[in-house]
Short mmCIF file of C-alpha atoms and ligand atoms in Angstrom, two decimals:
data_model
loop_
_atom_site.label_atom_id
_atom_site.label_comp_id
_atom_site.label_asym_id
_atom_site.label_seq_id
_atom_site.Cartn_x
_atom_site.Cartn_y
_atom_site.Cartn_z
CA UNK A 1 79.41 -55.23 -60.71
CA UNK A 2 77.41 -51.67 -61.70
CA UNK A 3 74.56 -53.87 -62.54
CA UNK A 4 74.36 -55.70 -59.47
CA UNK A 5 74.51 -52.64 -57.24
CA UNK A 6 71.98 -51.03 -59.22
CA UNK A 7 69.65 -54.24 -58.83
CA UNK A 8 70.23 -54.44 -54.87
CA UNK A 9 69.52 -50.44 -55.01
CA UNK A 10 65.74 -51.47 -57.05
CA UNK A 11 65.18 -54.13 -54.72
CA UNK A 12 65.75 -52.03 -51.62
CA UNK A 13 63.47 -49.28 -52.83
CA UNK A 14 60.98 -51.71 -53.65
CA UNK A 15 60.93 -53.12 -50.35
CA UNK A 16 60.47 -49.91 -48.70
CA UNK A 17 57.70 -48.82 -51.07
CA UNK A 18 56.17 -51.88 -50.15
CA UNK A 19 56.44 -51.36 -46.64
CA UNK A 20 54.91 -48.09 -46.78
CA UNK A 21 52.05 -49.07 -48.40
CA UNK A 22 51.44 -51.81 -45.93
CA UNK A 23 51.65 -49.26 -42.99
CA UNK A 24 49.31 -46.95 -44.84
CA UNK A 25 46.56 -49.74 -45.21
CA UNK A 26 46.90 -50.40 -41.57
CA UNK A 27 46.30 -46.71 -40.68
CA UNK A 28 43.53 -46.15 -42.67
CA UNK A 29 41.32 -48.77 -40.37
CA UNK A 30 41.14 -45.53 -38.02
CA UNK A 31 38.37 -44.43 -40.52
CA UNK A 32 36.81 -47.50 -40.35
CA UNK A 33 32.61 -47.08 -39.59
CA UNK A 34 32.37 -48.31 -35.92
CA UNK A 35 30.90 -52.00 -35.67
CA UNK A 36 27.02 -52.11 -35.57
CA UNK A 37 25.87 -51.84 -32.07
CA UNK A 38 23.21 -54.14 -30.60
CA UNK A 39 20.01 -52.54 -30.39
CA UNK A 40 19.55 -53.20 -26.96
CA UNK A 41 22.52 -50.70 -26.05
CA UNK A 42 20.74 -47.78 -27.15
CA UNK A 43 19.04 -45.11 -24.98
CA UNK A 44 15.95 -46.44 -23.31
CA UNK A 45 12.89 -44.66 -21.87
CA UNK A 46 12.66 -45.54 -18.13
CA UNK A 47 10.91 -44.29 -15.43
CA UNK A 48 13.28 -44.21 -12.61
CA UNK A 49 16.78 -43.72 -14.47
CA UNK A 50 18.02 -47.12 -13.15
CA UNK A 51 20.15 -48.92 -15.41
CA UNK A 52 19.08 -52.78 -16.23
CA UNK A 53 21.15 -55.30 -18.04
CA UNK A 54 20.02 -53.34 -21.75
CA UNK A 55 21.60 -50.03 -20.41
CA UNK A 56 25.30 -51.38 -20.27
CA UNK A 57 26.22 -50.31 -23.83
CA UNK A 58 29.05 -47.73 -22.82
CA UNK A 59 30.27 -49.88 -20.34
CA UNK A 60 30.16 -53.06 -21.96
CA UNK A 61 31.80 -51.58 -24.80
CA UNK A 62 34.63 -49.77 -22.84
CA UNK A 63 35.31 -52.81 -20.70
CA UNK A 64 36.07 -54.81 -24.20
CA UNK A 65 39.61 -57.04 -23.61
CA UNK A 66 42.47 -55.52 -25.90
CA UNK A 67 45.12 -57.44 -27.64
CA UNK A 68 43.28 -59.08 -30.70
CA UNK A 69 43.07 -57.46 -33.82
CA UNK A 70 39.29 -56.41 -33.98
CA UNK A 71 39.53 -55.39 -30.06
CA UNK A 72 42.46 -52.77 -30.42
CA UNK A 73 39.64 -50.45 -32.20
CA UNK A 74 40.57 -46.68 -30.91
CA UNK A 75 38.64 -45.29 -28.15
CA UNK A 76 37.26 -42.76 -30.68
CA UNK A 77 35.28 -45.47 -32.46
CA UNK A 78 33.03 -46.02 -29.10
CA UNK A 79 30.04 -44.53 -29.41
CA UNK A 80 28.72 -42.85 -26.14
CA UNK A 81 25.45 -43.62 -25.23
CA UNK A 82 23.56 -41.07 -22.95
CA UNK A 83 22.10 -42.30 -19.43
CA UNK A 84 18.35 -42.60 -20.28
CA UNK A 85 16.25 -39.51 -19.10
CA UNK A 86 13.91 -40.28 -16.18
CA UNK A 87 10.50 -39.69 -17.08
CA UNK A 88 9.10 -36.98 -14.45
CA UNK A 89 5.38 -38.13 -13.65
CA UNK A 90 2.80 -35.58 -12.47
CA UNK A 91 1.49 -37.04 -9.59
CA UNK A 92 -2.53 -36.52 -9.15
CA UNK A 93 -3.99 -33.55 -7.47
CA UNK A 94 -4.82 -34.01 -4.10
CA UNK A 95 -8.41 -32.15 -3.84
CA UNK A 96 -11.07 -34.71 -3.66
CA UNK A 97 -8.60 -37.88 -3.34
CA UNK A 98 -10.82 -39.44 -0.91
CA UNK A 99 -13.74 -38.73 -3.15
CA UNK A 100 -11.60 -41.22 -5.60
CA UNK A 101 -10.77 -43.78 -3.03
CA UNK A 102 -14.47 -43.66 -1.33
CA UNK A 103 -15.42 -46.55 -3.36
CA UNK A 104 -12.45 -48.23 -2.20
CA UNK A 105 -13.31 -47.19 1.18
CA UNK A 106 -16.93 -48.17 0.87
CA UNK A 107 -16.16 -51.53 -0.44
CA UNK A 108 -14.21 -52.45 2.44
CA UNK A 109 -15.93 -50.68 5.30
CA UNK A 110 -19.61 -51.45 4.10
CA UNK A 111 -20.26 -54.28 6.48
CA UNK A 112 -20.15 -52.07 9.42
CA UNK A 113 -21.96 -49.44 7.80
CA UNK A 114 -24.69 -51.65 6.52
CA UNK A 115 -24.95 -53.64 9.67
CA UNK A 116 -25.47 -50.84 11.83
CA UNK A 117 -27.67 -49.17 9.66
CA UNK A 118 -29.99 -52.26 9.34
CA UNK A 119 -29.99 -53.06 13.31
CA UNK A 120 -31.06 -49.09 13.66
CA UNK A 121 -33.76 -48.97 11.50
CA UNK A 122 -35.48 -51.84 13.04
CA UNK A 123 -39.06 -51.67 14.00
CA UNK A 124 -38.10 -52.41 17.80
CA UNK A 125 -34.75 -52.12 19.11
CA UNK A 126 -34.72 -54.40 21.89
CA UNK A 127 -31.67 -55.08 24.45
CA UNK A 128 -30.36 -57.66 21.96
CA UNK A 129 -30.00 -55.24 19.10
CA UNK A 130 -28.15 -52.92 21.27
CA UNK A 131 -25.71 -55.81 22.22
CA UNK A 132 -25.57 -56.66 18.56
CA UNK A 133 -24.76 -52.89 17.56
CA UNK A 134 -22.22 -52.79 20.08
CA UNK A 135 -20.57 -55.82 19.03
CA UNK A 136 -20.50 -54.91 15.55
CA UNK A 137 -18.70 -51.61 16.54
CA UNK A 138 -16.17 -53.39 18.65
CA UNK A 139 -15.54 -56.26 15.98
CA UNK A 140 -14.48 -53.07 13.59
CA UNK A 141 -12.10 -51.92 16.22
CA UNK A 142 -14.02 -48.78 17.32
CA UNK A 143 -12.65 -49.69 20.86
CA UNK A 144 -14.63 -50.17 24.05
CA UNK A 145 -14.74 -46.57 25.37
CA UNK A 146 -15.70 -44.64 21.99
CA UNK A 147 -18.36 -48.02 21.58
CA UNK A 148 -19.98 -47.61 24.82
CA UNK A 149 -20.24 -43.45 24.09
CA UNK A 150 -21.66 -43.95 20.73
CA UNK A 151 -24.36 -46.58 22.05
CA UNK A 152 -25.32 -44.30 24.66
CA UNK A 153 -25.85 -41.64 22.50
CA UNK A 154 -27.60 -43.63 19.85
CA UNK A 155 -30.06 -44.78 22.46
CA UNK A 156 -30.74 -41.29 24.16
CA UNK A 157 -31.54 -40.32 20.51
CA UNK A 158 -33.95 -43.41 19.48
CA UNK A 159 -35.83 -43.02 22.88
CA UNK A 160 -36.30 -39.33 22.23
CA UNK A 161 -36.76 -38.96 18.51
CA UNK A 162 -38.59 -42.98 18.53
CA UNK A 163 -38.05 -46.08 16.09
CA UNK A 164 -36.42 -44.84 13.32
CA UNK A 165 -36.67 -45.41 9.70
CA UNK A 166 -34.38 -46.65 7.12
CA UNK A 167 -33.51 -42.73 5.84
CA UNK A 168 -33.66 -41.14 9.96
CA UNK A 169 -31.46 -43.88 10.91
CA UNK A 170 -29.07 -42.83 8.58
CA UNK A 171 -29.20 -39.37 9.55
CA UNK A 172 -28.76 -40.43 13.68
CA UNK A 173 -25.82 -42.86 12.58
CA UNK A 174 -24.19 -40.07 10.44
CA UNK A 175 -24.15 -37.49 12.63
CA UNK A 176 -23.32 -39.53 15.59
CA UNK A 177 -20.29 -41.10 13.88
CA UNK A 178 -19.31 -38.00 12.58
CA UNK A 179 -19.18 -36.56 16.15
CA UNK A 180 -17.13 -39.63 17.36
CA UNK A 181 -14.22 -39.30 14.25
CA UNK A 182 -14.24 -35.47 15.41
CA UNK A 183 -14.99 -32.91 12.81
CA UNK A 184 -13.07 -29.93 14.55
CA UNK A 185 -9.56 -31.25 15.07
CA UNK A 186 -6.68 -29.59 12.94
CA UNK A 187 -6.06 -32.05 10.07
CA UNK A 188 -3.95 -29.87 8.26
CA UNK A 189 -0.25 -30.92 7.31
CA UNK A 190 2.17 -28.27 8.61
CA UNK A 191 4.36 -28.19 5.48
CA UNK A 192 4.97 -24.27 4.89
CA UNK A 193 8.11 -23.27 5.01
CA UNK A 194 9.27 -20.09 7.23
CA UNK A 195 11.29 -17.19 5.74
CA UNK A 196 14.45 -19.30 6.53
CA UNK A 197 13.95 -23.03 6.97
CA UNK A 198 12.07 -25.99 5.21
CA UNK A 199 9.15 -27.39 6.93
CA UNK A 200 10.57 -30.52 8.24
CA UNK A 201 8.21 -34.06 8.35
CA UNK A 202 9.66 -36.55 10.60
CA UNK A 203 7.84 -39.95 9.89
CA UNK A 204 8.01 -42.43 12.56
CA UNK A 205 6.71 -45.99 13.15
CA UNK A 206 6.83 -49.63 13.52
CA UNK A 207 8.94 -51.59 10.62
CA UNK A 208 6.14 -52.74 7.62
CA UNK A 209 3.67 -50.35 8.62
CA UNK A 210 3.96 -48.45 5.30
CA UNK A 211 6.33 -45.59 6.42
CA UNK A 212 8.45 -45.70 3.26
CA UNK A 213 5.80 -45.88 1.31
CA UNK A 214 3.94 -43.48 2.73
CA UNK A 215 7.25 -40.74 2.49
CA UNK A 216 7.24 -41.71 -1.11
CA UNK A 217 3.39 -40.81 -1.81
CA UNK A 218 3.69 -37.84 0.47
CA UNK A 219 6.39 -36.45 -1.59
CA UNK A 220 3.80 -36.63 -4.77
CA UNK A 221 1.14 -35.06 -2.45
CA UNK A 222 3.80 -31.94 -2.01
CA UNK A 223 5.26 -31.79 -5.69
CA UNK A 224 1.17 -31.84 -6.83
CA UNK A 225 1.09 -28.78 -4.64
CA UNK A 226 4.26 -27.15 -6.63
CA UNK A 227 6.29 -27.85 -3.49
CA UNK A 228 9.92 -28.35 -3.69
CA UNK A 229 10.91 -31.55 -1.75
CA UNK A 230 14.04 -33.38 -0.36
CA UNK A 231 13.74 -36.80 0.91
CA UNK A 232 16.03 -38.02 3.76
CA UNK A 233 16.21 -41.90 3.97
CA UNK A 234 17.44 -42.05 7.83
CA UNK A 235 16.07 -45.86 7.57
CA UNK A 236 19.51 -47.21 7.53
CA UNK A 237 18.45 -50.55 9.12
CA UNK A 238 16.79 -52.05 6.14
CA UNK A 239 19.28 -52.48 2.97
CA UNK A 240 16.83 -51.67 0.55
CA UNK A 241 14.93 -48.75 2.29
CA UNK A 242 16.85 -45.90 0.60
CA UNK A 243 17.07 -47.46 -2.50
CA UNK A 244 13.02 -47.87 -2.49
CA UNK A 245 12.67 -44.07 -1.40
CA UNK A 246 14.97 -43.03 -3.74
CA UNK A 247 12.70 -44.70 -6.66
CA UNK A 248 9.96 -42.92 -5.26
CA UNK A 249 11.77 -39.79 -5.45
CA UNK A 250 13.34 -40.11 -9.06
CA UNK A 251 9.86 -40.52 -10.26
CA UNK A 252 8.69 -37.37 -9.28
CA UNK A 253 12.20 -35.60 -9.65
CA UNK A 254 12.55 -35.05 -5.82
CA UNK A 255 16.40 -35.90 -4.41
CA UNK A 256 16.97 -38.06 -1.76
CA UNK A 257 19.64 -37.99 0.62
CA UNK A 258 21.26 -41.19 1.77
CA UNK A 259 23.99 -42.61 3.87
CA UNK A 260 25.96 -45.70 4.14
CA UNK A 261 23.85 -48.82 5.34
CA UNK A 262 24.13 -49.44 8.85
CA UNK A 263 24.99 -46.07 9.18
CA UNK A 264 24.12 -43.24 11.75
CA UNK A 265 20.40 -42.27 10.97
CA UNK A 266 20.87 -38.72 12.52
CA UNK A 267 23.66 -38.19 10.56
CA UNK A 268 21.64 -38.79 7.35
CA UNK A 269 18.53 -37.13 8.95
CA UNK A 270 21.05 -34.26 9.71
CA UNK A 271 22.50 -33.83 6.11
CA UNK A 272 19.17 -34.03 4.57
CA UNK A 273 17.94 -31.29 6.61
CA UNK A 274 21.16 -29.23 5.95
CA UNK A 275 20.51 -29.96 2.10
CA UNK A 276 17.05 -28.58 2.56
CA UNK A 277 18.18 -25.07 4.32
CA UNK A 278 20.73 -24.52 1.86
CA UNK A 279 18.58 -25.15 -1.13
CA UNK A 280 15.92 -23.09 0.11
CA UNK A 281 13.54 -26.29 -0.38
CA UNK A 282 9.93 -26.14 0.90
CA UNK A 283 9.58 -29.57 2.79
CA UNK A 284 12.47 -31.94 4.04
CA UNK A 285 10.46 -35.58 4.74
CA UNK A 286 12.94 -37.92 7.13
CA UNK A 287 11.92 -41.68 6.80
CA UNK A 288 12.91 -43.48 9.75
CA UNK A 289 13.73 -47.28 10.72
CA UNK A 290 10.99 -48.69 13.05
CA UNK A 291 13.10 -52.11 14.23
CA UNK A 292 14.03 -51.15 17.44
CA UNK A 293 12.87 -53.63 20.24
CA UNK A 294 13.13 -51.50 23.22
CA UNK A 295 11.64 -48.36 24.65
CA UNK A 296 15.21 -47.02 25.36
CA UNK A 297 16.80 -47.76 22.36
CA UNK A 298 13.88 -46.52 20.35
CA UNK A 299 13.99 -43.33 22.83
CA UNK A 300 17.64 -42.73 21.96
CA UNK A 301 17.60 -42.95 18.38
CA UNK A 302 14.61 -40.77 17.74
CA UNK A 303 15.50 -38.24 20.25
CA UNK A 304 19.08 -38.00 18.60
CA UNK A 305 17.71 -37.73 15.27
CA UNK A 306 15.01 -34.84 16.38
CA UNK A 307 17.91 -33.31 17.99
CA UNK A 308 20.27 -33.13 15.25
CA UNK A 309 17.49 -31.98 12.76
CA UNK A 310 16.62 -29.21 15.28
CA UNK A 311 20.06 -27.96 15.06
CA UNK A 312 19.07 -26.74 11.67
CA UNK A 313 15.19 -26.11 11.53
CA UNK A 314 12.45 -27.15 13.70
CA UNK A 315 10.59 -30.07 13.18
CA UNK A 316 6.97 -28.82 12.10
CA UNK A 317 5.38 -32.48 11.86
CA UNK A 318 6.02 -35.89 13.57
CA UNK A 319 3.67 -38.12 11.62
CA UNK A 320 3.08 -41.81 13.03
CA UNK A 321 2.33 -44.58 10.42
CA UNK A 322 0.15 -46.98 11.77
CA UNK A 323 -1.11 -50.43 10.00
CA UNK A 324 -5.12 -50.45 9.92
CA UNK A 325 -4.89 -54.19 9.55
CA UNK A 326 -2.84 -54.71 13.02
CA UNK A 327 -5.85 -53.65 15.00
CA UNK A 328 -5.35 -53.10 18.47
CA UNK A 329 -2.20 -54.90 18.48
CA UNK A 330 -0.61 -52.06 16.41
CA UNK A 331 -2.20 -49.64 18.25
CA UNK A 332 -0.29 -50.72 21.59
CA UNK A 333 3.13 -50.66 19.57
CA UNK A 334 2.01 -47.26 18.21
CA UNK A 335 1.42 -45.91 22.00
CA UNK A 336 5.49 -46.64 22.52
CA UNK A 337 6.55 -44.32 19.46
CA UNK A 338 3.87 -41.80 20.98
CA UNK A 339 5.47 -41.56 24.27
CA UNK A 340 9.00 -41.08 22.71
CA UNK A 341 8.25 -38.36 20.46
CA UNK A 342 5.47 -35.64 20.05
CA UNK A 343 3.75 -37.02 17.18
CA UNK A 344 1.38 -34.35 15.70
CA UNK A 345 -0.57 -36.70 13.07
CA UNK A 346 -1.30 -40.12 12.45
CA UNK A 347 -1.04 -41.72 8.72
CA UNK A 348 -3.25 -45.07 8.92
CA UNK A 349 -2.10 -47.34 5.96
CA UNK A 350 -3.72 -50.11 4.26
CA UNK A 351 -7.32 -49.31 5.14
CA UNK A 352 -8.45 -50.66 1.82
CA UNK A 353 -7.27 -54.22 3.32
CA UNK A 354 -9.37 -53.92 6.43
CA UNK A 355 -13.00 -53.81 7.34
CA UNK A 356 -11.96 -52.59 10.58
CA UNK A 357 -12.13 -48.77 9.91
CA UNK A 358 -13.19 -47.88 13.33
CA UNK A 359 -9.53 -48.38 14.14
CA UNK A 360 -9.58 -44.64 13.27
CA UNK A 361 -11.51 -43.48 15.97
CA UNK A 362 -9.65 -45.54 18.66
CA UNK A 363 -6.62 -44.58 17.25
CA UNK A 364 -7.33 -40.94 17.94
CA UNK A 365 -8.89 -41.46 21.16
CA UNK A 366 -5.77 -43.48 22.42
CA UNK A 367 -3.02 -41.28 21.45
CA UNK A 368 -4.83 -37.63 21.55
CA UNK A 369 -3.85 -37.10 17.96
CA UNK A 370 -5.62 -36.60 14.94
CA UNK A 371 -5.75 -38.79 11.83
CA UNK A 372 -4.41 -36.58 8.91
CA UNK A 373 -3.80 -39.01 6.02
CA UNK A 374 -4.81 -42.66 5.04
CA UNK A 375 -3.80 -44.76 2.76
CA UNK A 376 -5.81 -47.02 0.65
CA UNK A 377 -3.67 -49.13 -1.83
CA UNK A 378 -0.42 -49.63 -2.86
CA UNK A 379 -1.22 -47.23 -5.85
CA UNK A 380 1.35 -44.26 -5.91
CA UNK A 381 -1.34 -41.83 -5.61
CA UNK A 382 -3.41 -43.81 -3.32
CA UNK A 383 -3.04 -41.46 0.19
CA UNK A 384 -5.38 -39.16 0.81
CA UNK A 385 -6.15 -36.35 3.33
CA UNK A 386 -8.29 -37.73 5.90
CA UNK A 387 -12.01 -36.19 5.94
CA UNK A 388 -14.36 -37.31 8.27
CA UNK A 389 -17.22 -36.75 6.21
CA UNK A 390 -16.38 -38.45 3.11
CA UNK A 391 -15.19 -41.30 5.67
CA UNK A 392 -18.59 -41.64 7.36
CA UNK A 393 -20.68 -41.56 3.88
CA UNK A 394 -18.39 -44.38 2.67
CA UNK A 395 -18.96 -46.02 5.75
CA UNK A 396 -22.61 -45.43 5.47
CA UNK A 397 -22.21 -46.59 1.52
CA UNK A 398 -23.35 -43.45 0.63
N1 GTP B 1 -2.59 -52.09 0.74
C1 GTP B 1 -1.97 -51.39 0.87
N2 GTP B 1 -0.56 -51.61 1.14
C2 GTP B 1 0.19 -50.59 1.56
C3 GTP B 1 -0.57 -49.60 1.83
N3 GTP B 1 0.64 -48.59 2.45
C4 GTP B 1 1.88 -49.21 2.24
N4 GTP B 1 1.28 -50.52 1.81
C5 GTP B 1 2.31 -51.63 1.60
O1 GTP B 1 2.88 -52.22 2.59
C6 GTP B 1 4.14 -52.49 2.67
C7 GTP B 1 5.15 -52.23 3.65
O2 GTP B 1 5.54 -50.83 3.13
P1 GTP B 1 7.11 -50.37 3.43
O3 GTP B 1 6.83 -48.89 3.20
O4 GTP B 1 7.93 -50.81 3.13
O5 GTP B 1 7.08 -50.23 5.00
P2 GTP B 1 7.90 -49.87 6.14
O6 GTP B 1 7.08 -49.09 7.24
O7 GTP B 1 8.67 -48.52 5.31
O8 GTP B 1 8.78 -50.86 6.53
P3 GTP B 1 10.44 -50.67 7.28
O9 GTP B 1 11.49 -50.13 6.16
O10 GTP B 1 10.73 -52.25 7.03
O11 GTP B 1 10.75 -50.03 8.38
C8 GTP B 1 4.67 -52.61 0.99
O12 GTP B 1 4.32 -53.85 0.31
C9 GTP B 1 3.42 -51.35 0.79
O13 GTP B 1 3.28 -51.46 -0.54
C10 GTP B 1 -1.76 -49.03 1.72
O14 GTP B 1 -2.21 -48.09 1.92
N5 GTP B 1 -2.37 -50.04 1.22
#
């Protein structure tokens, strides 16, 4: 009997010891090294800070279903991957941009310049030649009024100064075109903050003309001038517009204030300028939607946007974006905007895609507002301050 009791005690002790050993082995799994990770889950060097499939490391790991042995790994084992640090780009300085872009401008506009030069340096300029000159100007969208004016001035000069050699013709054309484009208009952007408020730039225009792109490019122009900028995505109509704008902002480290899709544009504009005042920014640029079919609707919306902005700070610049490729038709649409808000400057986009650069003259004449900026490509730094002399030189292929 005693032997039996001793045997039972030994068996019980042996079972307890085995049990403890088993628990100890399971506990040691905590110290096992984490599973090797897929290379794509590591940090990546993106430029926009947006996540793509390869960036889902931590999210994918945290969402692993639990229940099976391998999946019950303690949370401490998970490696936290920092989101990628966006690479902030350094935009190109603004000085001399139109000179860099002149080749592009000359490529698109040289037909007009060369055509006019050829006609004007003929030995004998008869009525037919003058008509050809007039046609060339009208075809390039210079507009009826400015065309008649220019032809009249050229006629007078040729009459007084005699038939022109190639060089003389170029000189006459250059000076008359410069007069027509206007050298004494104020083309500076009003983007200097006051002691209390940021400068506020409101960007308006028909949809598709390049507003959002222009706001993004303009932010780069200002960043290159060391200004603190905030973007306001008040184009709540198009789903992708706010994201598109934020991507532009991210690239140069500029914040974008956004609202819900289909939300009130005025409320986004208000929040953007409020942020600009609170953060003592230099400039707030507000992008708007242009998709309104009636003048009353447009007036209501843009009027409201402007009114709520002005509760915080005056609007210093209203830029109307016009697509140069839409010619006279675009001008008609643009006129509606000019009737609704006080436009202070024009941005003529896509000048690289049309030979009808004469629209610059027509637009200014029609709306009585100077062209301040020109878009010469889809590239990030393809927006330039408009300089009449550089424009005319490009036109004449110098
Ligand atoms: N070639 C060329 N394309 C341009 C220029 N500026 C803008 N674009 C292109 O024009 C297209 C329309 O530009 P957006 O900025 O989206 O136009 P938007 O006016 O904001 O359009 P909505 O948001 O629909 O009102 C884009 O494909 C741009 O890349 C330019 O100067 N040259």
